mmCIF file of C-alpha atoms in Angstrom:
data_model
loop_
_atom_site.group_PDB
_atom_site.id
_atom_site.type_symbol
_atom_site.label_atom_id
_atom_site.label_comp_id
_atom_site.label_asym_id
_atom_site.label_seq_id
_atom_site.Cartn_x
_atom_site.Cartn_y
_atom_site.Cartn_z
ATOM 1 C CA MET A 808 -0.001 -0.104 -0.001
ATOM 2 C CA SER A 809 2.659 2.507 1.053
ATOM 3 C CA SER A 810 4.476 1.749 -2.312
ATOM 4 C CA GLY A 811 1.480 2.488 -4.195
ATOM 5 C CA ARG A 812 0.898 5.749 -2.257
ATOM 6 C CA ILE A 813 4.555 6.860 -3.262
ATOM 7 C CA ASP A 814 4.262 5.814 -6.877
ATOM 8 C CA SER A 815 0.803 7.621 -7.432
ATOM 9 C CA PRO A 816 1.911 11.132 -7.510
ATOM 10 C CA MET A 817 4.916 10.309 -9.903
ATOM 11 C CA LYS A 818 2.611 8.582 -12.295
ATOM 12 C CA ILE A 819 0.331 11.783 -12.115
ATOM 13 C CA TRP A 820 3.471 13.995 -12.863
ATOM 14 C CA ALA A 821 4.519 11.592 -15.857
ATOM 15 C CA HIS A 822 1.112 11.713 -17.164
ATOM 16 C CA TYR A 823 0.661 15.530 -17.362
ATOM 17 C CA ALA A 824 4.422 15.783 -18.480
ATOM 18 C CA GLY A 825 3.473 13.611 -21.355
ATOM 19 C CA LEU A 826 0.330 15.737 -22.106
ATOM 20 C CA LEU A 827 2.468 18.803 -22.112
ATOM 21 C CA VAL A 828 4.852 17.393 -24.414
ATOM 22 C CA LEU A 829 2.101 16.298 -26.694
ATOM 23 C CA ALA A 830 0.535 19.549 -26.558
ATOM 24 C CA ALA A 831 3.986 21.380 -27.396
ATOM 25 C CA ILE A 832 4.179 19.162 -30.502
ATOM 26 C CA CYS A 833 0.874 19.725 -31.556
ATOM 27 C CA LEU A 834 1.110 23.527 -31.078
ATOM 28 C CA MET A 835 4.596 24.059 -32.303
ATOM 29 C CA PRO A 836 3.746 24.206 -36.229
ATOM 30 C CA ILE A 837 0.798 26.611 -35.505
ATOM 31 C CA TRP A 838 3.142 28.940 -33.465
ATOM 32 C CA VAL A 839 5.835 28.801 -36.333
ATOM 33 C CA MET A 840 3.062 29.718 -38.644
ATOM 34 C CA ILE A 841 1.696 32.573 -36.696
ATOM 35 C CA SER A 842 5.285 33.988 -35.686
ATOM 36 C CA THR A 843 6.222 33.806 -39.217
ATOM 37 C CA SER A 844 3.212 35.530 -40.673
ATOM 38 C CA LEU A 845 4.082 38.420 -38.212
ATOM 39 C CA LYS A 846 7.915 38.733 -39.471
ATOM 40 C CA ASN A 847 9.188 40.731 -42.145
ATOM 41 C CA GLU A 848 11.527 39.267 -44.971
ATOM 42 C CA VAL A 849 14.829 40.159 -43.059
ATOM 43 C CA LEU A 850 13.807 38.293 -39.884
ATOM 44 C CA ILE A 851 12.314 35.379 -42.109
ATOM 45 C CA PHE A 852 15.627 34.916 -43.975
ATOM 46 C CA ASP A 853 17.781 35.527 -41.167
ATOM 47 C CA GLY A 854 20.559 32.718 -40.569
ATOM 48 C CA THR A 855 19.530 32.642 -36.822
ATOM 49 C CA PRO A 856 15.742 31.842 -36.352
ATOM 50 C CA VAL A 857 13.765 34.141 -33.889
ATOM 51 C CA TRP A 858 10.778 32.552 -32.664
ATOM 52 C CA PHE A 859 9.631 34.603 -29.648
ATOM 53 C CA PHE A 860 11.404 37.781 -29.108
ATOM 54 C CA PHE A 861 10.831 40.204 -32.263
ATOM 55 C CA PHE A 862 9.044 43.163 -33.364
ATOM 56 C CA PRO A 863 5.884 41.981 -35.007
ATOM 57 C CA THR A 864 4.303 43.292 -38.320
ATOM 58 C CA LEU A 865 1.173 43.229 -40.109
ATOM 59 C CA GLU A 866 2.312 44.189 -43.586
ATOM 60 C CA ASN A 867 1.822 40.495 -44.625
ATOM 61 C CA TYR A 868 -1.859 40.433 -43.605
ATOM 62 C CA GLU A 869 -2.294 43.992 -45.173
ATOM 63 C CA TYR A 870 -1.100 42.897 -48.556
ATOM 64 C CA ILE A 871 -3.207 39.790 -48.371
ATOM 65 C CA LEU A 872 -6.437 41.586 -47.455
ATOM 66 C CA THR A 873 -5.987 44.471 -49.810
ATOM 67 C CA ARG A 874 -4.122 43.112 -52.834
ATOM 68 C CA GLY A 875 -4.115 39.417 -52.350
ATOM 69 C CA LYS A 876 -7.738 38.874 -53.696
ATOM 70 C CA PHE A 877 -8.483 37.376 -50.180
ATOM 71 C CA ASP A 878 -12.222 38.351 -50.509
ATOM 72 C CA ARG A 879 -12.902 36.392 -53.733
ATOM 73 C CA TYR A 880 -10.912 33.308 -52.261
ATOM 74 C CA LEU A 881 -12.883 33.592 -49.202
ATOM 75 C CA THR A 882 -16.349 33.671 -51.051
ATOM 76 C CA ASN A 883 -15.451 30.822 -53.097
ATOM 77 C CA SER A 884 -14.487 28.722 -50.078
ATOM 78 C CA VAL A 885 -17.617 29.706 -47.839
ATOM 79 C CA ILE A 886 -19.835 28.747 -50.939
ATOM 80 C CA VAL A 887 -18.258 25.542 -51.808
ATOM 81 C CA ALA A 888 -17.920 24.368 -47.995
ATOM 82 C CA SER A 889 -21.305 25.541 -46.909
ATOM 83 C CA LEU A 890 -23.141 23.981 -49.890
ATOM 84 C CA SER A 891 -21.237 20.840 -49.789
ATOM 85 C CA THR A 892 -21.922 20.333 -46.094
ATOM 86 C CA PHE A 893 -25.467 20.929 -46.354
ATOM 87 C CA LEU A 894 -25.769 18.520 -49.262
ATOM 88 C CA THR A 895 -23.712 15.923 -47.504
ATOM 89 C CA LEU A 896 -25.764 16.174 -44.101
ATOM 90 C CA PHE A 897 -29.074 15.995 -46.158
ATOM 91 C CA LEU A 898 -28.426 13.369 -48.512
ATOM 92 C CA GLY A 899 -26.243 11.480 -45.919
ATOM 93 C CA GLY A 900 -29.063 11.626 -43.284
ATOM 94 C CA LEU A 901 -31.686 10.397 -45.775
ATOM 95 C CA CYS A 902 -29.360 7.396 -46.925
ATOM 96 C CA ALA A 903 -28.426 6.643 -43.293
ATOM 97 C CA TYR A 904 -32.022 6.589 -42.206
ATOM 98 C CA ALA A 905 -32.839 4.282 -45.118
ATOM 99 C CA LEU A 906 -30.306 2.015 -44.258
ATOM 100 C CA ALA A 907 -31.129 2.058 -40.438
ATOM 101 C CA ARG A 908 -35.018 1.528 -40.770
ATOM 102 C CA THR A 909 -35.232 -0.786 -44.097
ATOM 103 C CA GLU A 910 -34.599 -4.495 -43.915
ATOM 104 C CA PHE A 911 -32.811 -5.844 -46.913
ATOM 105 C CA LYS A 912 -30.273 -8.507 -47.676
ATOM 106 C CA GLY A 913 -26.784 -7.129 -47.286
ATOM 107 C CA ARG A 914 -27.885 -3.757 -45.434
ATOM 108 C CA ARG A 915 -25.160 -4.168 -43.000
ATOM 109 C CA PHE A 916 -22.525 -4.866 -45.649
ATOM 110 C CA VAL A 917 -23.639 -1.865 -47.656
ATOM 111 C CA ALA A 918 -23.697 0.425 -44.416
ATOM 112 C CA ASN A 919 -20.058 -0.811 -43.869
ATOM 113 C CA ALA A 920 -18.987 -0.635 -47.444
ATOM 114 C CA THR A 921 -19.702 3.179 -47.558
ATOM 115 C CA LEU A 922 -16.767 4.018 -45.233
ATOM 116 C CA LEU A 923 -14.515 1.878 -47.631
ATOM 117 C CA VAL A 924 -15.147 4.338 -50.336
ATOM 118 C CA ARG A 925 -14.044 7.164 -48.058
ATOM 119 C CA MET A 926 -10.640 5.438 -47.704
ATOM 120 C CA VAL A 927 -9.699 6.382 -51.285
ATOM 121 C CA PRO A 928 -7.564 9.301 -51.045
ATOM 122 C CA PRO A 929 -8.724 12.409 -53.060
ATOM 123 C CA ALA A 930 -5.118 12.325 -55.005
ATOM 124 C CA VAL A 931 -6.471 9.133 -56.738
ATOM 125 C CA LEU A 932 -9.567 10.853 -57.861
ATOM 126 C CA ALA A 933 -7.922 14.039 -59.113
ATOM 127 C CA VAL A 934 -6.920 12.946 -62.550
ATOM 128 C CA PRO A 935 -10.332 11.190 -63.497
ATOM 129 C CA ALA A 936 -12.108 14.041 -61.920
ATOM 130 C CA PHE A 937 -10.180 16.618 -64.127
ATOM 131 C CA ALA A 938 -10.689 14.459 -67.266
ATOM 132 C CA MET A 939 -14.514 14.299 -66.597
ATOM 133 C CA VAL A 940 -14.910 17.947 -66.181
ATOM 134 C CA VAL A 941 -12.779 18.815 -69.234
ATOM 135 C CA THR A 942 -14.751 16.412 -71.280
ATOM 136 C CA PHE A 943 -17.924 17.875 -70.438
ATOM 137 C CA SER A 944 -16.648 21.579 -70.345
ATOM 138 C CA LEU A 945 -17.583 21.827 -66.813
ATOM 139 C CA ASP A 946 -14.288 23.222 -65.577
ATOM 140 C CA ASN A 947 -13.872 26.282 -63.664
ATOM 141 C CA ASP A 948 -17.350 25.928 -62.052
ATOM 142 C CA LEU A 949 -17.967 25.931 -58.351
ATOM 143 C CA ALA A 950 -21.025 23.772 -58.663
ATOM 144 C CA VAL A 951 -18.531 21.013 -59.950
ATOM 145 C CA LEU A 952 -16.321 21.308 -56.787
ATOM 146 C CA THR A 953 -19.200 21.274 -54.527
ATOM 147 C CA PHE A 954 -20.274 18.088 -56.237
ATOM 148 C CA PHE A 955 -17.045 16.437 -55.840
ATOM 149 C CA TYR A 956 -16.796 17.416 -52.102
ATOM 150 C CA THR A 957 -20.291 15.992 -51.462
ATOM 151 C CA ALA A 958 -19.308 12.802 -53.027
ATOM 152 C CA LEU A 959 -16.113 12.750 -50.935
ATOM 153 C CA ASN A 960 -17.782 13.426 -47.654
ATOM 154 C CA LEU A 961 -20.955 11.352 -48.097
ATOM 155 C CA PRO A 962 -19.572 8.029 -47.075
ATOM 156 C CA PHE A 963 -18.348 9.248 -43.755
ATOM 157 C CA ALA A 964 -21.526 11.122 -42.982
ATOM 158 C CA ILE A 965 -23.543 8.066 -43.927
ATOM 159 C CA TRP A 966 -21.648 5.604 -41.773
ATOM 160 C CA LEU A 967 -21.769 7.933 -38.818
ATOM 161 C CA LEU A 968 -25.201 8.894 -39.124
ATOM 162 C CA PHE A 969 -26.288 5.345 -39.608
ATOM 163 C CA GLY A 970 -24.864 4.326 -36.080
ATOM 164 C CA PHE A 971 -26.983 7.386 -34.473
ATOM 165 C CA TYR A 972 -30.210 6.137 -36.230
ATOM 166 C CA LYS A 973 -29.671 2.658 -35.012
ATOM 167 C CA GLN A 974 -29.666 3.858 -31.322
ATOM 168 C CA ILE A 975 -32.907 5.406 -31.686
ATOM 169 C CA PRO A 976 -35.818 3.135 -30.744
ATOM 170 C CA VAL A 977 -38.218 2.548 -33.549
ATOM 171 C CA GLU A 978 -40.922 2.789 -30.775
ATOM 172 C CA LEU A 979 -40.704 6.690 -30.873
ATOM 173 C CA GLU A 980 -41.522 6.886 -34.253
ATOM 174 C CA GLU A 981 -44.166 4.465 -34.065
ATOM 175 C CA ALA A 982 -45.563 6.384 -31.056
ATOM 176 C CA ALA A 983 -45.614 9.633 -32.823
ATOM 177 C CA ILE A 984 -47.307 8.173 -35.912
ATOM 178 C CA VAL A 985 -49.892 6.914 -33.739
ATOM 179 C CA ASP A 986 -50.410 10.351 -32.240
ATOM 180 C CA GLY A 987 -51.268 11.618 -35.566
ATOM 181 C CA ALA A 988 -47.817 13.214 -36.776
ATOM 182 C CA SER A 989 -46.824 13.086 -40.411
ATOM 183 C CA PRO A 990 -43.536 11.695 -41.674
ATOM 184 C CA LEU A 991 -42.124 15.030 -41.877
ATOM 185 C CA GLN A 992 -43.215 15.886 -38.241
ATOM 186 C CA VAL A 993 -41.699 12.771 -37.043
ATOM 187 C CA PHE A 994 -38.389 13.585 -38.568
ATOM 188 C CA PHE A 995 -38.223 17.178 -37.489
ATOM 189 C CA ARG A 996 -39.706 16.896 -34.075
ATOM 190 C CA VAL A 997 -38.785 13.464 -32.986
ATOM 191 C CA LEU A 998 -35.510 12.297 -34.749
ATOM 192 C CA LEU A 999 -33.663 15.397 -35.585
ATOM 193 C CA PRO A 1000 -33.620 16.650 -31.869
ATOM 194 C CA LEU A 1001 -32.098 13.417 -31.020
ATOM 195 C CA MET A 1002 -29.464 13.643 -33.926
ATOM 196 C CA LYS A 1003 -28.227 17.122 -33.227
ATOM 197 C CA SER A 1004 -24.721 15.558 -31.832
ATOM 198 C CA GLY A 1005 -24.503 13.291 -34.752
ATOM 199 C CA TYR A 1006 -25.207 15.863 -37.252
ATOM 200 C CA ALA A 1007 -22.847 18.462 -35.542
ATOM 201 C CA VAL A 1008 -19.933 15.985 -35.863
ATOM 202 C CA ALA A 1009 -20.625 14.949 -39.440
ATOM 203 C CA GLY A 1010 -21.121 18.353 -40.367
ATOM 204 C CA ILE A 1011 -17.929 19.705 -38.860
ATOM 205 C CA PHE A 1012 -15.811 17.018 -40.448
ATOM 206 C CA ALA A 1013 -17.389 17.507 -43.762
ATOM 207 C CA PHE A 1014 -16.913 21.332 -43.492
ATOM 208 C CA ARG A 1015 -13.219 20.900 -42.688
ATOM 209 C CA ILE A 1016 -12.520 18.711 -45.347
ATOM 210 C CA ALA A 1017 -14.323 21.017 -47.936
ATOM 211 C CA TRP A 1018 -12.689 23.849 -46.305
ATOM 212 C CA ASN A 1019 -8.889 22.700 -46.393
ATOM 213 C CA GLU A 1020 -8.894 20.411 -49.460
ATOM 214 C CA PHE A 1021 -6.351 21.292 -52.108
ATOM 215 C CA ILE A 1022 -5.684 18.779 -54.820
ATOM 216 C CA LEU A 1023 -9.259 18.869 -56.352
ATOM 217 C CA ALA A 1024 -9.602 22.608 -55.776
ATOM 218 C CA LEU A 1025 -6.342 23.141 -57.589
ATOM 219 C CA LEU A 1026 -7.425 21.294 -60.764
ATOM 220 C CA LEU A 1027 -11.133 22.027 -60.954
ATOM 221 C CA THR A 1028 -11.058 25.774 -60.480
ATOM 222 C CA GLY A 1029 -9.786 28.604 -62.532
ATOM 223 C CA ARG A 1030 -8.623 32.285 -61.931
ATOM 224 C CA LYS A 1031 -11.876 33.382 -60.706
ATOM 225 C CA THR A 1032 -13.219 30.092 -58.749
ATOM 226 C CA ARG A 1033 -10.102 29.595 -56.693
ATOM 227 C CA THR A 1034 -10.487 28.616 -52.970
ATOM 228 C CA LEU A 1035 -8.535 29.785 -50.229
ATOM 229 C CA PRO A 1036 -5.922 26.906 -50.102
ATOM 230 C CA VAL A 1037 -5.177 27.456 -53.937
ATOM 231 C CA GLY A 1038 -4.971 31.029 -53.285
ATOM 232 C CA ALA A 1039 -2.330 30.445 -50.699
ATOM 233 C CA ALA A 1040 -0.159 28.219 -52.983
ATOM 234 C CA GLY A 1041 -0.056 31.198 -55.363
ATOM 235 C CA PHE A 1042 2.504 32.798 -53.042
ATOM 236 C CA ILE A 1043 4.788 29.860 -54.388
ATOM 237 C CA THR A 1044 6.362 31.640 -57.277
ATOM 238 C CA ASP A 1045 9.305 30.997 -59.788
ATOM 239 C CA THR A 1046 11.349 33.326 -57.694
ATOM 240 C CA GLY A 1047 10.959 31.727 -54.364
ATOM 241 C CA VAL A 1048 8.365 31.276 -51.519
ATOM 242 C CA GLU A 1049 6.932 34.359 -50.118
ATOM 243 C CA TRP A 1050 6.912 32.795 -46.462
ATOM 244 C CA GLY A 1051 5.469 35.719 -44.691
ATOM 245 C CA ARG A 1052 2.410 35.948 -46.950
ATOM 246 C CA ILE A 1053 1.608 32.295 -47.309
ATOM 247 C CA MET A 1054 1.932 31.777 -43.437
ATOM 248 C CA ALA A 1055 -0.587 34.864 -42.908
ATOM 249 C CA MET A 1056 -2.793 33.179 -45.543
ATOM 250 C CA GLY A 1057 -2.712 29.866 -43.722
ATOM 251 C CA THR A 1058 -3.346 31.641 -40.328
ATOM 252 C CA LEU A 1059 -6.574 33.111 -41.736
ATOM 253 C CA ILE A 1060 -7.391 29.995 -43.397
ATOM 254 C CA VAL A 1061 -7.436 27.803 -40.204
ATOM 255 C CA ILE A 1062 -9.253 30.511 -37.914
ATOM 256 C CA PRO A 1063 -12.948 29.172 -39.059
ATOM 257 C CA PRO A 1064 -12.484 25.503 -38.644
ATOM 258 C CA LEU A 1065 -10.753 26.035 -35.268
ATOM 259 C CA LEU A 1066 -13.785 28.585 -34.160
ATOM 260 C CA PHE A 1067 -16.406 25.784 -35.275
ATOM 261 C CA THR A 1068 -14.449 23.074 -33.304
ATOM 262 C CA PHE A 1069 -14.102 25.099 -30.406
ATOM 263 C CA PHE A 1070 -17.796 26.243 -30.009
ATOM 264 C CA ALA A 1071 -19.183 22.921 -31.077
ATOM 265 C CA ALA A 1072 -16.621 20.983 -28.844
ATOM 266 C CA ARG A 1073 -19.261 19.507 -26.669
ATOM 267 C CA GLN A 1074 -21.476 18.566 -29.357
ATOM 268 C CA ILE A 1075 -18.614 16.719 -30.810
ATOM 269 C CA ILE A 1076 -17.615 14.784 -27.593
ATOM 270 C CA ALA A 1077 -21.187 13.901 -26.947
ATOM 271 C CA GLY A 1078 -21.628 12.717 -30.434
ATOM 272 C CA MET A 1079 -18.434 10.437 -30.796
ATOM 273 C CA THR A 1080 -19.190 9.158 -27.346
ATOM 274 C CA ALA A 1081 -22.969 8.372 -28.282
ATOM 275 C CA GLY A 1082 -21.499 6.810 -31.733
ATOM 276 C CA ALA A 1083 -19.421 4.622 -29.616
ATOM 277 C CA VAL A 1084 -22.118 3.183 -27.437
ATOM 278 C CA LYS A 1085 -24.096 0.269 -28.924
ATOM 279 C CA GLY A 1086 -27.869 0.552 -28.405
#
């Protein structure tokens, strides 16, 4: 007993020390990006890197917001990410509900196979997608990019929402129908309130993928339809990499996903926890 009491504080300290090291490893790239965005070219290309004590400047942000076409890239990213997320949740919810409530042979296989499709990396789909849009003259269109992002996110959304629908007792729907509720009323008043955590998790993941994806956006967009990641890559030129501006663009890009994740952290935790419990 005495040895256990002596080892217990050491284990606690070791546990928190490990968490601090892990947090430092995760936060260091973010700090390097933010600090680089606040430096001028002299500090960036200095032979001795300075990470903490330097005089910050906002000239990189000023250039991006005034002359870097940031508003156009932001508008395109918001349109594509928002529409693809909405379509993913709408179509994925319908498919997941059909799989969870309809009995047919091979239903479980179909539900699990949807996740296998998501295992295909976007780089593999980039060349066929580019050939398809060029053949049908659909390039440089935000609707095409929205379609591909929806198709890319649907398997994960279906797989995730399927597990949530399976945990909701069918008796709740049957009771609502007996009380005179229509199918739409059953969905919006009974099922949807119980599925908020699941839709929050699926929506955040779908939005983040559509917001940060680069390869498909690079191949399927033109000068007027570029998204933020593609716009950031424009600072890689033949003469070199404009590190200050590309880091400032990267800092602005990560703000919306971080805010969504921060404010929806409770729903994410509740959703992932509920998805791990079998009904």
